PDB file of C-alpha atoms in Angstrom:
ATOM      1  CA  MET A 692     -15.431   2.603   4.160  1.00 47.00           C
ATOM      2  CA  GLU A 693     -14.696   3.075   0.406  1.00 50.00           C
ATOM      3  CA  PHE A 694     -12.567   5.927  -0.977  1.00 54.00           C
ATOM      4  CA  LEU A 695     -13.829   7.231  -4.330  1.00 54.00           C
ATOM      5  CA  SER A 696     -11.937   8.977  -6.988  1.00 61.00           C
ATOM      6  CA  ASP A 697     -13.317  12.369  -6.013  1.00 61.00           C
ATOM      7  CA  SER A 698     -12.205  11.706  -2.358  1.00 59.00           C
ATOM      8  CA  GLU A 699     -15.760  11.370  -1.149  1.00 63.00           C
ATOM      9  CA  ALA A 700     -15.925   8.921   1.776  1.00 64.00           C
ATOM     10  CA  MET A 701     -18.909   6.589   2.012  1.00 63.00           C
ATOM     11  CA  GLU A 702     -19.714   4.970   5.324  1.00 74.00           C
ATOM     12  CA  LEU A 703     -21.608   1.818   6.199  1.00 75.00           C
ATOM     13  CA  ASN A 704     -22.676   1.438   9.757  1.00 81.00           C
ATOM     14  CA  LEU A 705     -22.347  -2.250  10.668  1.00 78.00           C
ATOM     15  CA  CYS A 706     -24.854  -1.917  13.444  1.00 83.00           C
ATOM     16  CA  ASP A 707     -27.551  -1.255  10.942  1.00 83.00           C
ATOM     17  CA  VAL A 708     -26.794  -4.620   9.106  1.00 82.00           C
ATOM     18  CA  LYS A 709     -25.633  -6.736  11.983  1.00 83.00           C
ATOM     19  CA  GLY A 710     -28.424  -9.224  11.381  1.00 86.00           C
ATOM     20  CA  LEU A 711     -26.845 -10.177   8.032  1.00 85.00           C
ATOM     21  CA  PHE A 712     -23.679 -11.263   9.836  1.00 84.00           C
ATOM     22  CA  GLU A 713     -25.602 -13.998  11.724  1.00 88.00           C
ATOM     23  CA  ASN A 714     -25.589 -15.843   8.405  1.00 89.00           C
ATOM     24  CA  GLU A 715     -22.253 -17.738   8.273  1.00 91.00           C
ATOM     25  CA  LYS A 716     -22.227 -17.868   4.454  1.00 93.00           C
ATOM     26  CA  PHE A 717     -22.719 -14.133   4.189  1.00 89.00           C
ATOM     27  CA  SER A 718     -20.073 -13.475   6.850  1.00 89.00           C
ATOM     28  CA  MET A 719     -17.535 -15.643   5.094  1.00 92.00           C
ATOM     29  CA  ALA A 720     -18.393 -13.970   1.779  1.00 92.00           C
ATOM     30  CA  MET A 721     -17.835 -10.529   3.237  1.00 86.00           C
ATOM     31  CA  ILE A 722     -14.539 -11.400   4.926  1.00 90.00           C
ATOM     32  CA  ASN A 723     -13.279 -13.016   1.711  1.00 91.00           C
ATOM     33  CA  SER A 724     -14.338  -9.964  -0.236  1.00 88.00           C
ATOM     34  CA  LEU A 725     -12.582  -7.599   2.203  1.00 86.00           C
ATOM     35  CA  ILE A 726      -9.383  -9.668   2.024  1.00 91.00           C
ATOM     36  CA  HIS A 727      -9.584  -9.746  -1.743  1.00 85.00           C
ATOM     37  CA  THR A 728     -10.107  -6.012  -1.966  1.00 82.00           C
ATOM     38  CA  THR A 729      -7.263  -5.352   0.550  1.00 86.00           C
ATOM     39  CA  ILE A 730      -4.801  -7.423  -1.488  1.00 86.00           C
ATOM     40  CA  MET A 731      -5.844  -5.870  -4.770  1.00 82.00           C
ATOM     41  CA  THR A 732      -5.632  -2.381  -3.294  1.00 80.00           C
ATOM     42  CA  ARG A 733      -2.139  -3.070  -1.910  1.00 83.00           C
ATOM     43  CA  GLN A 734      -0.964  -4.392  -5.353  1.00 79.00           C
ATOM     44  CA  ILE A 735      -2.279  -1.359  -7.130  1.00 73.00           C
ATOM     45  CA  VAL A 736      -0.581   1.047  -4.690  1.00 76.00           C
ATOM     46  CA  ALA A 737       2.617  -0.896  -4.913  1.00 77.00           C
ATOM     47  CA  ASP A 738       2.572  -0.740  -8.686  1.00 71.00           C
ATOM     48  CA  ILE A 739       1.809   3.012  -8.593  1.00 70.00           C
ATOM     49  CA  VAL A 740       4.406   3.910  -6.027  1.00 76.00           C
ATOM     50  CA  PHE A 741       7.230   1.484  -6.800  1.00 76.00           C
ATOM     51  CA  GLY A 742       6.463   0.196 -10.305  1.00 71.00           C
ATOM     52  CA  SER A 743       7.350   3.389 -12.234  1.00 75.00           C
ATOM     53  CA  LEU A 744      10.246   4.036  -9.892  1.00 76.00           C
ATOM     54  CA  GLU A 745      11.703   0.598 -10.513  1.00 76.00           C
ATOM     55  CA  SER A 746      11.341   1.092 -14.256  1.00 80.00           C
ATOM     56  CA  ARG A 747      12.986   4.484 -14.175  1.00 78.00           C
ATOM     57  CA  ILE A 748      15.964   3.137 -12.208  1.00 80.00           C
ATOM     58  CA  VAL A 749      16.353   0.199 -14.531  1.00 81.00           C
ATOM     59  CA  SER A 750      16.257   2.534 -17.491  1.00 80.00           C
ATOM     60  CA  PHE A 751      18.829   4.931 -15.850  1.00 80.00           C
ATOM     61  CA  LEU A 752      21.229   2.125 -15.037  1.00 81.00           C
ATOM     62  CA  HIS A 753      20.820   0.652 -18.556  1.00 82.00           C
ATOM     63  CA  ASN A 754      21.615   4.015 -20.121  1.00 81.00           C
ATOM     64  CA  LEU A 755      24.575   4.524 -17.735  1.00 79.00           C
ATOM     65  CA  ALA A 756      25.949   1.057 -18.656  1.00 81.00           C
ATOM     66  CA  ASP A 757      25.610   1.809 -22.267  1.00 80.00           C
ATOM     67  CA  GLU A 758      27.467   5.086 -21.828  1.00 78.00           C
ATOM     68  CA  GLN A 759      30.329   3.479 -19.965  1.00 77.00           C
ATOM     69  CA  HIS A 760      30.755   0.663 -22.510  1.00 78.00           C
ATOM     70  CA  MET A 761      31.844  -1.806 -19.866  1.00 79.00           C
ATOM     71  CA  MET A 762      31.012  -5.514 -20.546  1.00 80.00           C
ATOM     72  CA  VAL A 763      32.108  -8.748 -18.904  1.00 82.00           C
ATOM     73  CA  ARG A 764      30.971 -12.033 -20.482  1.00 85.00           C
ATOM     74  CA  ASP A 765      28.204 -10.173 -22.469  1.00 84.00           C
ATOM     75  CA  LYS A 766      26.856  -8.579 -19.386  1.00 83.00           C
ATOM     76  CA  LYS A 767      26.730  -4.849 -18.951  1.00 82.00           C
ATOM     77  CA  LEU A 768      28.510  -3.310 -15.852  1.00 79.00           C
ATOM     78  CA  VAL A 769      27.992   0.001 -14.218  1.00 76.00           C
ATOM     79  CA  GLU A 770      30.972   1.590 -12.558  1.00 76.00           C
ATOM     80  CA  ILE A 771      30.131   3.385  -9.325  1.00 74.00           C
ATOM     81  CA  PRO A 772      30.846   6.230  -8.552  1.00 70.00           C
ATOM     82  CA  PHE A 773      30.298   7.657 -11.946  1.00 65.00           C
ATOM     83  CA  SER A 774      31.227  11.111 -13.131  1.00 68.00           C
ATOM     84  CA  ILE A 775      29.000  14.112 -13.836  1.00 66.00           C
ATOM     85  CA  ALA A 776      30.445  14.120 -17.387  1.00 66.00           C
ATOM     86  CA  THR A 777      29.156  10.626 -17.891  1.00 64.00           C
ATOM     87  CA  LEU A 778      25.752  11.611 -16.631  1.00 63.00           C
ATOM     88  CA  SER A 779      25.634  14.539 -18.965  1.00 65.00           C
ATOM     89  CA  GLN A 780      26.139  12.309 -21.905  1.00 65.00           C
ATOM     90  CA  ILE A 781      23.191  10.045 -21.154  1.00 64.00           C
ATOM     91  CA  SER A 782      20.228  10.621 -23.428  1.00 56.00           C
TER      92      SER A 782
END
């Protein structure tokens, strides 16, 4: 089954093509393709769901550290909990 961008679902009935799976090379190629597609889909979903979230959190903490002006050995620190006043000054 493949999910397309317009949410149309296409179905392949394996019973109609079961003869193809008697060929070992074809079967291995199909399994490897399925594994590759699954891994790529998982990575894409992870990037969409968590990638932008991670960058927003990093950006927020970086801005918060800049606003708090706390440094130790050239490393920025974030004091938690932080005040609403501090949050309101973050650009």
